[in-house]
Coordinates of C-alpha atoms in Angstrom, one line a residue:
M1210 CA -42.0 35.7 -98.3
I1211 CA -41.0 33.2 -95.5
N1212 CA -42.6 29.8 -96.2
Y1213 CA -43.4 27.3 -93.4
T1214 CA -44.9 23.7 -93.2
Y1215 CA -47.5 23.5 -90.5
F1216 CA -48.7 20.4 -88.5
V1217 CA -51.9 21.2 -87.1
P1218 CA -53.6 18.9 -84.6
N1219 CA -57.5 18.2 -85.1
D1220 CA -59.9 19.4 -82.4
A1221 CA -60.2 15.8 -80.8
A1222 CA -56.5 15.4 -80.5
F1223 CA -55.9 18.9 -79.2
D1224 CA -59.0 18.3 -76.5
A1225 CA -57.5 14.9 -75.7
Y1226 CA -54.3 16.8 -74.8
L1227 CA -55.7 19.4 -72.7
V1228 CA -57.6 16.7 -70.6
A1229 CA -54.6 14.5 -70.2
N1230 CA -52.5 17.5 -68.9
G1231 CA -55.2 18.6 -66.5
Y1232 CA -56.2 21.7 -68.4
V1233 CA -59.9 21.4 -67.7
N1234 CA -62.3 23.9 -66.4
D1235 CA -64.7 24.0 -63.4
I1236 CA -67.5 22.3 -65.4
G1237 CA -65.4 19.7 -66.8
Y1238 CA -64.5 20.8 -70.4
P1239 CA -60.9 21.3 -71.9
D1240 CA -59.9 24.9 -71.7
I1241 CA -56.9 26.2 -73.7
N1242 CA -56.8 29.4 -71.5
L1243 CA -55.6 27.2 -68.6
V1244 CA -52.2 26.4 -70.5
P1245 CA -49.4 28.5 -69.2
V1246 CA -48.6 31.1 -71.9
A1247 CA -44.9 29.9 -72.2
D1248 CA -45.9 26.2 -72.4
L1249 CA -48.6 27.1 -75.2
K1250 CA -46.0 29.0 -77.2
Q1251 CA -43.6 26.1 -77.2
L1252 CA -46.4 23.8 -78.1
V1253 CA -47.5 25.8 -81.0
L1254 CA -43.8 26.5 -82.2
S1255 CA -43.4 22.7 -82.1
H1256 CA -45.8 22.3 -84.9
V1257 CA -44.2 24.6 -87.4
V1258 CA -41.2 24.0 -89.6
K1259 CA -39.6 27.3 -90.9
G1260 CA -38.0 27.9 -94.3
V1261 CA -39.8 25.1 -96.2
K1262 CA -43.1 24.8 -98.1
K1263 CA -43.7 21.1 -98.4
R1264 CA -46.6 18.9 -99.4
V1265 CA -46.8 15.2 -98.9
A1266 CA -49.0 14.0 -101.6
K1267 CA -47.0 13.5 -104.5
L1268 CA -48.6 14.4 -107.8
E1269 CA -47.6 12.3 -110.9
G1270 CA -45.8 14.4 -113.2
V1271 CA -45.3 17.4 -111.0
Q1272 CA -42.1 18.6 -109.9
A1273 CA -42.3 20.0 -106.3
D1274 CA -40.7 20.2 -102.8
Y1275 CA -42.2 17.1 -101.1
L1276 CA -41.9 16.4 -97.5
E1277 CA -39.7 13.3 -97.0
T1278 CA -38.7 11.1 -94.1
G1279 CA -36.4 12.5 -91.6
D1280 CA -35.8 14.7 -88.5
Y1281 CA -36.6 18.3 -88.7
T1282 CA -35.8 21.4 -86.5
T1283 CA -38.9 23.3 -85.6
M1284 CA -39.5 26.7 -84.5
A1285 CA -39.4 25.6 -80.9
N1286 CA -36.1 24.1 -81.5
A1287 CA -34.6 27.4 -82.5
V1288 CA -36.1 29.0 -79.1
N1289 CA -35.0 25.8 -77.0
P1290 CA -32.1 23.7 -78.5
D1291 CA -32.7 21.0 -75.8
L1292 CA -35.7 20.0 -77.3
Y1293 CA -36.0 16.7 -79.5
L1294 CA -36.2 17.1 -83.2
L1295 CA -39.6 16.6 -85.2
N1296 CA -39.5 13.1 -86.5
I1297 CA -41.2 12.9 -89.8
N1298 CA -42.0 9.5 -91.8
V1299 CA -43.6 9.6 -95.2
T1300 CA -44.5 6.2 -96.7
N1301 CA -46.9 5.9 -99.7
G1302 CA -48.3 9.2 -99.2
V1303 CA -49.1 8.6 -95.5
L1304 CA -47.6 11.0 -93.0
K1305 CA -46.5 10.0 -89.6
V1306 CA -45.4 12.6 -87.0
N1307 CA -43.5 11.3 -84.1
G1308 CA -45.2 7.9 -84.7
S1309 CA -48.9 8.8 -85.2
D1310 CA -50.6 8.7 -88.5
K1311 CA -52.1 12.2 -89.8
A1312 CA -55.9 12.5 -89.6
A1313 CA -56.4 12.6 -93.6
P1314 CA -53.4 10.5 -95.0
G1315 CA -52.3 11.6 -98.3
L1316 CA -53.8 15.2 -98.1
D1317 CA -52.5 18.4 -97.4
Y1318 CA -53.9 22.0 -97.6
Y1319 CA -52.1 25.0 -99.1
G1320 CA -51.8 28.3 -97.4
T1321 CA -50.5 31.5 -98.8
N1322 CA -47.1 30.8 -97.0
G1323 CA -46.9 27.0 -96.8
F1324 CA -48.6 23.6 -96.5
I1325 CA -50.9 22.8 -93.6
N1326 CA -51.1 19.0 -92.5
V1327 CA -53.8 17.8 -90.2
L1328 CA -52.7 15.5 -87.5
S1329 CA -54.6 13.2 -85.1
N1330 CA -51.9 13.7 -82.4
V1331 CA -50.3 16.8 -80.6
I1332 CA -46.6 17.0 -81.0
E1333 CA -44.5 17.3 -77.9
L1334 CA -40.6 17.6 -78.4
T1335 CA -39.7 16.6 -74.8
P1336 CA -36.4 14.8 -75.1
P1337 CA -36.8 11.0 -74.4
A1338 CA -34.7 9.1 -71.9
P1339 CA -31.0 9.0 -72.3
V1340 CA -29.5 6.0 -74.0
I1341 CA -25.8 4.7 -73.5
T1342 CA -24.6 3.1 -76.6
S1343 CA -20.7 2.6 -75.9
L1344 CA -18.1 3.3 -73.2
S1345 CA -14.6 4.2 -74.3
Q1346 CA -13.0 1.6 -71.7
V1347 CA -13.7 -1.9 -71.2
L1348 CA -11.9 -1.7 -67.9
A1349 CA -11.1 1.4 -65.8
S1350 CA -9.4 2.4 -62.4
P1351 CA -10.3 5.0 -59.9
G1352 CA -9.5 8.3 -61.4
D1353 CA -9.8 7.4 -65.0
I1354 CA -11.7 9.6 -67.3
I1355 CA -14.1 7.6 -69.6
T1356 CA -16.0 8.7 -72.3
I1357 CA -19.8 7.7 -72.4
T1358 CA -21.3 7.8 -75.8
G1359 CA -25.2 7.8 -76.4
Q1360 CA -28.0 9.8 -77.3
N1361 CA -30.2 12.3 -75.4
F1362 CA -27.9 13.7 -73.0
V1363 CA -29.9 16.7 -72.3
K1364 CA -30.2 18.4 -68.7
V1365 CA -28.2 15.7 -67.3
K1366 CA -28.6 15.3 -63.6
S1367 CA -25.9 12.5 -62.8
V1368 CA -23.9 9.8 -63.9
K1369 CA -23.8 6.9 -61.4
F1370 CA -21.3 4.1 -61.0
G1371 CA -23.7 1.8 -58.9
S1372 CA -24.9 4.1 -56.2
T1373 CA -22.0 6.4 -56.4
A1374 CA -22.5 9.7 -58.5
A1375 CA -19.4 10.6 -60.7
A1376 CA -17.9 13.8 -61.5
I1377 CA -18.9 14.5 -65.1
T1378 CA -18.6 17.1 -68.1
V1379 CA -21.3 17.2 -70.6
V1380 CA -19.7 17.6 -73.9
S1381 CA -22.9 17.2 -76.2
K1382 CA -26.2 15.5 -76.4
T1383 CA -24.4 12.4 -77.4
E1384 CA -21.1 12.5 -75.1
I1385 CA -20.3 12.8 -71.5
K1386 CA -16.8 12.7 -69.8
A1387 CA -17.0 10.9 -66.3
T1388 CA -14.3 10.4 -63.7
V1389 CA -14.4 6.8 -62.3
P1390 CA -15.2 7.2 -58.5
A1391 CA -12.8 6.3 -55.8
D1392 CA -14.7 3.6 -54.5
F1393 CA -15.0 1.8 -57.7
G1394 CA -13.8 -2.1 -57.4
S1395 CA -13.6 -4.0 -60.6
Y1396 CA -17.1 -3.8 -62.0
A1397 CA -20.1 -1.5 -62.1
L1398 CA -23.4 -0.5 -63.8
I1399 CA -23.3 2.8 -65.3
V1400 CA -26.7 5.0 -65.7
V1401 CA -27.3 8.3 -66.9
E1402 CA -29.9 10.5 -65.3
T1403 CA -31.6 13.5 -67.0
D1404 CA -34.6 15.5 -66.2
F1405 CA -36.4 13.2 -68.7
G1406 CA -35.6 9.7 -67.5
V1407 CA -32.9 7.2 -66.6
S1408 CA -30.9 5.2 -69.1
A1409 CA -30.7 1.5 -69.3
P1410 CA -27.4 0.4 -67.3
S1411 CA -24.2 -0.4 -69.1
G1412 CA -21.6 -2.5 -67.4
I1413 CA -17.9 -1.5 -67.0
G1414 CA -15.3 -3.7 -65.8
L1415 CA -15.5 -7.3 -64.6
K1416 CA -17.6 -9.1 -62.1
Y1417 CA -14.5 -11.2 -61.2
L1418 CA -10.7 -10.4 -61.8
L1419 CA -8.7 -13.5 -61.5
Y1420 CA -5.6 -11.4 -62.4
E1421 CA -5.3 -7.7 -61.9
D1422 CA -1.9 -6.9 -60.4
S1423 CA -1.6 -10.2 -58.9
L1424 CA -3.0 -13.8 -59.3
K1425 CA -6.1 -14.6 -57.1
G1426 CA -4.8 -18.0 -56.7
W1427 CA -1.9 -20.0 -58.0
G1428 CA -0.4 -21.1 -61.3
Y1429 CA 2.5 -22.4 -63.1
G1430 CA 3.9 -22.3 -66.7
W1431 CA 5.9 -24.3 -69.2
G1432 CA 7.9 -24.0 -72.4
G1433 CA 9.4 -20.7 -71.3
D1434 CA 9.9 -18.4 -68.3
I1435 CA 7.1 -16.6 -66.5
T1436 CA 7.1 -13.7 -64.4
W1437 CA 3.7 -13.2 -62.4
E1438 CA 4.2 -9.8 -61.5
S1439 CA 6.2 -7.8 -64.3
A1440 CA 6.2 -4.0 -64.5
E1441 CA 7.8 -4.1 -68.2
K1442 CA 4.5 -3.6 -70.1
V1443 CA 1.1 -3.2 -68.4
S1444 CA -2.4 -2.5 -69.9
R1445 CA -3.6 -1.2 -66.5
G1446 CA -2.5 -1.0 -63.0
A1447 CA 1.3 -1.7 -61.9
Y1448 CA 1.9 -5.3 -63.1
S1449 CA 1.1 -7.9 -65.7
I1450 CA 2.1 -11.5 -66.5
K1451 CA 5.4 -11.8 -68.6
K1452 CA 5.3 -15.2 -70.4
M1453 CA 8.3 -16.2 -72.8
A1454 CA 6.1 -17.7 -75.5
G1455 CA 7.8 -20.6 -77.2
A1456 CA 5.9 -23.0 -79.4
W1457 CA 3.1 -24.7 -77.5
S1458 CA 4.4 -23.0 -74.3
G1459 CA 1.6 -22.0 -71.8
L1460 CA 0.3 -21.3 -68.4
F1461 CA -2.2 -22.6 -66.0
M1462 CA -4.0 -20.3 -63.5
H1463 CA -6.2 -21.7 -60.7
S1464 CA -8.7 -19.5 -59.0
D1465 CA -9.0 -19.6 -55.1
L1466 CA -12.8 -19.0 -55.9
L1467 CA -15.0 -21.6 -57.6
L1468 CA -16.8 -20.0 -60.4
N1469 CA -20.0 -21.1 -62.0
A1470 CA -20.2 -20.7 -65.8
A1471 CA -24.1 -19.6 -65.4
D1472 CA -22.9 -16.3 -63.6
Y1473 CA -20.9 -15.0 -66.4
Q1474 CA -21.2 -14.3 -70.2
F1475 CA -17.6 -13.8 -71.0
V1476 CA -13.8 -14.5 -70.3
K1477 CA -12.0 -11.1 -70.8
M1478 CA -8.1 -10.6 -70.8
S1479 CA -5.7 -8.1 -72.4
I1480 CA -2.6 -9.4 -74.2
F1481 CA 0.3 -7.9 -75.9
P1482 CA 2.3 -10.2 -78.1
T1483 CA 5.7 -9.1 -79.6
E1484 CA 4.9 -11.2 -82.6
S1485 CA 1.9 -12.7 -84.4
T1486 CA 0.6 -15.7 -82.8
K1487 CA -2.5 -17.6 -82.0
I1488 CA -3.5 -18.8 -78.8
M1489 CA -5.9 -21.5 -77.1
V1490 CA -8.0 -20.7 -74.2
T1491 CA -9.9 -23.0 -72.0
I1492 CA -11.6 -22.9 -68.6
N1493 CA -11.5 -26.8 -68.0
S1494 CA -9.1 -28.1 -65.6
D1495 CA -7.9 -30.9 -68.1
T1496 CA -5.5 -28.3 -69.6
A1497 CA -4.2 -30.1 -72.7
D1498 CA -7.7 -30.9 -74.4
S1499 CA -8.1 -28.2 -76.9
S1500 CA -11.5 -29.6 -77.9
K1501 CA -12.8 -27.8 -74.9
G1502 CA -11.5 -24.4 -75.7
T1503 CA -11.3 -21.8 -78.5
T1504 CA -8.6 -20.2 -80.4
V1505 CA -7.8 -16.4 -80.8
T1506 CA -5.4 -14.7 -83.3
L1507 CA -3.2 -12.0 -81.7
V1508 CA -2.1 -8.9 -83.3
P1509 CA 1.4 -8.0 -82.4
G1510 CA 2.8 -4.8 -81.0
Q1511 CA -0.5 -3.9 -79.4
W1512 CA -2.8 -4.6 -76.6
N1513 CA -5.4 -7.2 -77.6
N1514 CA -8.6 -6.8 -75.6
I1515 CA -9.9 -10.3 -75.9
S1516 CA -13.5 -11.1 -75.0
I1517 CA -14.5 -14.8 -75.5
P1518 CA -18.0 -15.9 -74.9
I1519 CA -18.4 -18.6 -72.3
S1520 CA -20.6 -20.4 -74.6
A1521 CA -17.5 -21.0 -77.0
L1522 CA -15.7 -22.8 -73.9
H1523 CA -18.1 -25.7 -73.9
P1524 CA -19.8 -25.1 -70.4
N1525 CA -21.8 -28.0 -71.0
L1526 CA -18.8 -30.1 -70.2
L1527 CA -18.1 -28.6 -66.7
T1528 CA -19.1 -30.8 -63.8
G1529 CA -22.2 -28.9 -62.3
G1530 CA -21.3 -25.8 -64.4
N1531 CA -18.5 -25.2 -62.1
F1532 CA -14.8 -24.1 -63.1
D1533 CA -11.6 -22.9 -61.2
S1534 CA -9.1 -22.3 -63.8
V1535 CA -8.0 -20.6 -66.9
F1536 CA -5.5 -22.1 -69.4
I1537 CA -3.8 -20.3 -72.2
Q1538 CA -1.5 -22.0 -74.7
E1539 CA 0.5 -20.8 -77.5
F1540 CA -1.1 -22.3 -80.6
S1541 CA 0.6 -21.1 -83.8
N1542 CA 1.5 -24.6 -84.9
G1543 CA 5.2 -24.2 -84.2
T1544 CA 5.9 -20.9 -86.0
I1545 CA 6.6 -18.8 -83.2
T1546 CA 10.1 -17.8 -82.4
P1547 CA 11.7 -18.7 -78.7
A1548 CA 12.3 -15.0 -77.9
S1549 CA 8.6 -14.1 -78.4
V1550 CA 7.0 -12.7 -75.3
L1551 CA 3.2 -12.4 -74.2
Y1552 CA 2.2 -9.9 -71.7
I1553 CA -1.1 -10.6 -70.3
D1554 CA -3.2 -8.4 -68.0
D1555 CA -6.7 -8.1 -66.5
I1556 CA -8.0 -11.5 -66.7
G1557 CA -11.3 -12.0 -65.5
F1558 CA -15.0 -12.7 -66.1
L1559 CA -18.2 -10.7 -67.0

């Protein structure tokens, strides 16, 4: 015999469901006969878990197959795999199904082929709105294919970068491949839209790029040669800054645009050091004052994608909260060799 666990709404809960969904007859009473047969079938199957015979109330000294907290596949999921799983929480003998207490906490009823749990709610397994948890790239260029990781990517209608829809491939309920649109600048808010809702936006790129393939302003360096547009090693695009990194050497970059710290949360940059070192970064014009900056340790032989909170760069010391420069200094206490090189790319603010 196949066993089941049943979750059965009480009459009040089911009547409330019928009324809320407009299944009311001419004299104003809820009427199950008005529910489309396909919808009713899915609703019934959403309340049945196949292949188990589990009870909630734990009996002292009795070994049994008890219902435990977790996500369960229902009979409805077997018919329509896009549906959300059934969420069960059992705490101190109290059953909560999709967040609602059962009508008779701690009680369940035995049938010939399973246990029946009476609920004070009707289970609907419609997937919730999509959620973006991460993006495979911090920065991107038009034509790049990025991976969007998240939850509830079911019946995806679109992925938009700002107002522009991207070409996409839905890999699974938790992964989407999206091609960065041709009109992408340096920053966009990405949203995923499904038949069941729209995700909260997730930002990609930078609001302002001080250095992409060239410096939007002017600058100088000391303690070693500097090449402002080097093609030797780049993180993205065609060029990066190549800086010979002798001890205490550095570079100063002045922006053509006056920036306000309140408009940004992070300073971001990508740095490839040829040997292990530490740098000091500040956004204050008085370049040599390390008390106004912060230090970052770099891993050699790879691109270090650095994200420094603006709050770590003492914005309270800025006049009017404004700044127009970025200062980077080698800060390893003189242990770096004169032949060391820093490649710096994609300097900007988010």
